[in-house]
C-alpha positions as CSV (number, residue, x, y, z in Angstrom):
1,M,-16.9,85.6,142.2
2,L,-19.5,84.8,144.8
3,L,-19.3,81.5,146.8
4,G,-22.2,79.9,144.9
5,E,-20.7,80.9,141.5
6,S,-17.3,79.6,142.7
7,L,-18.8,76.3,143.8
8,L,-20.7,75.8,140.6
9,W,-17.7,76.7,138.5
10,S,-15.5,74.2,140.4
11,I,-18.1,71.4,139.9
12,K,-18.6,72.2,136.3
13,S,-14.8,72.3,135.6
14,M,-14.5,68.7,136.9
15,L,-17.0,67.3,134.4
16,P,-16.3,66.7,130.7
17,A,-18.2,68.8,128.2
18,G,-21.7,67.5,127.5
19,K,-21.9,66.1,131.0
20,R,-22.2,69.4,132.9
21,M,-23.8,69.3,136.3
22,K,-27.2,70.8,136.2
23,L,-28.4,70.1,139.7
24,L,-26.9,70.4,143.2
25,G,-27.6,68.7,146.5
26,F,-26.6,69.7,150.0
27,A,-26.0,67.0,152.6
28,P,-27.1,68.1,156.1
29,I,-24.3,66.3,157.8
30,I,-21.7,68.3,155.8
31,N,-23.1,71.5,154.4
32,F,-25.5,72.7,157.1
33,R,-22.5,73.5,159.4
34,S,-21.6,76.5,157.2
35,P,-23.5,79.8,157.6
36,K,-23.0,80.4,153.9
37,T,-25.0,77.3,152.7
38,A,-28.4,79.2,152.8
39,D,-26.9,81.9,150.7
40,V,-25.7,79.4,148.1
41,I,-29.1,77.7,148.1
42,R,-30.8,81.1,147.4
43,K,-28.2,81.7,144.6
44,V,-28.8,78.3,143.0
45,G,-32.6,78.4,143.3
46,I,-35.1,75.6,143.7
47,D,-35.0,74.6,140.0
48,R,-31.5,73.4,140.3
49,L,-31.6,71.6,143.6
50,V,-32.1,67.9,144.7
51,L,-32.3,66.5,148.2
52,E,-29.2,64.6,149.2
53,S,-27.7,62.6,152.1
54,D,-24.0,61.6,152.3
55,R,-24.7,58.8,154.8
56,E,-23.0,55.4,154.3
57,N,-25.8,53.8,156.3
58,Y,-29.3,54.0,154.7
59,I,-31.1,54.1,158.1
60,P,-30.7,57.9,158.8
61,V,-31.2,58.9,155.2
62,K,-35.0,59.5,155.6
63,N,-34.4,61.9,158.4
64,D,-31.6,63.7,156.5
65,L,-33.9,64.2,153.5
66,A,-36.6,65.7,155.8
67,E,-34.0,67.9,157.4
68,N,-32.7,68.9,154.0
69,A,-36.2,69.8,152.8
70,K,-36.8,71.9,155.9
71,Y,-33.5,73.8,155.6
72,I,-34.0,74.5,151.9
73,A,-37.6,75.6,152.6
74,E,-36.4,78.1,155.2
75,A,-33.7,79.4,153.0
76,L,-36.1,79.9,150.1
77,E,-39.1,80.9,152.2
78,M,-41.1,77.9,150.8
79,D,-43.2,75.2,152.4
80,P,-41.2,71.9,152.9
81,A,-43.8,70.0,150.9
82,E,-43.2,72.3,147.9
83,V,-39.4,71.7,148.2
84,I,-40.0,67.9,148.3
85,E,-42.2,68.1,145.2
86,K,-39.9,70.4,143.2
87,T,-36.7,68.5,144.1
88,S,-38.4,65.2,143.2
89,E,-39.3,66.6,139.8
90,N,-35.7,67.8,139.4
91,A,-34.3,64.4,140.2
92,L,-36.7,62.7,137.8
93,R,-35.8,65.1,135.1
94,F,-32.1,64.6,135.8
95,Y,-32.4,60.8,135.4
96,G,-34.7,61.1,132.4
97,I,-37.6,59.5,134.2
98,H,-41.0,60.9,133.2
99,D,-44.5,60.3,134.7
């Protein structure tokens, strides 16, 4: 089992049936230290990603989200603006919010 598959299986197994995790986020402060994170991002794909920050203080969150978009863009060979647009759509879909 690949790292990405193992991570997804672990998350899914923690959730009750019908509440399965459909999207993943990677927090820069935690996940970007691992050289395997970019591989996991490529395995998951843009359609299942959201931007995330694990900060307790809201002040650095904006910078974390920008760093997150840039990191994902590099991993997926996309423009950061495209990553922001797609991950925003994913988050809105996850919460059931429609335009």
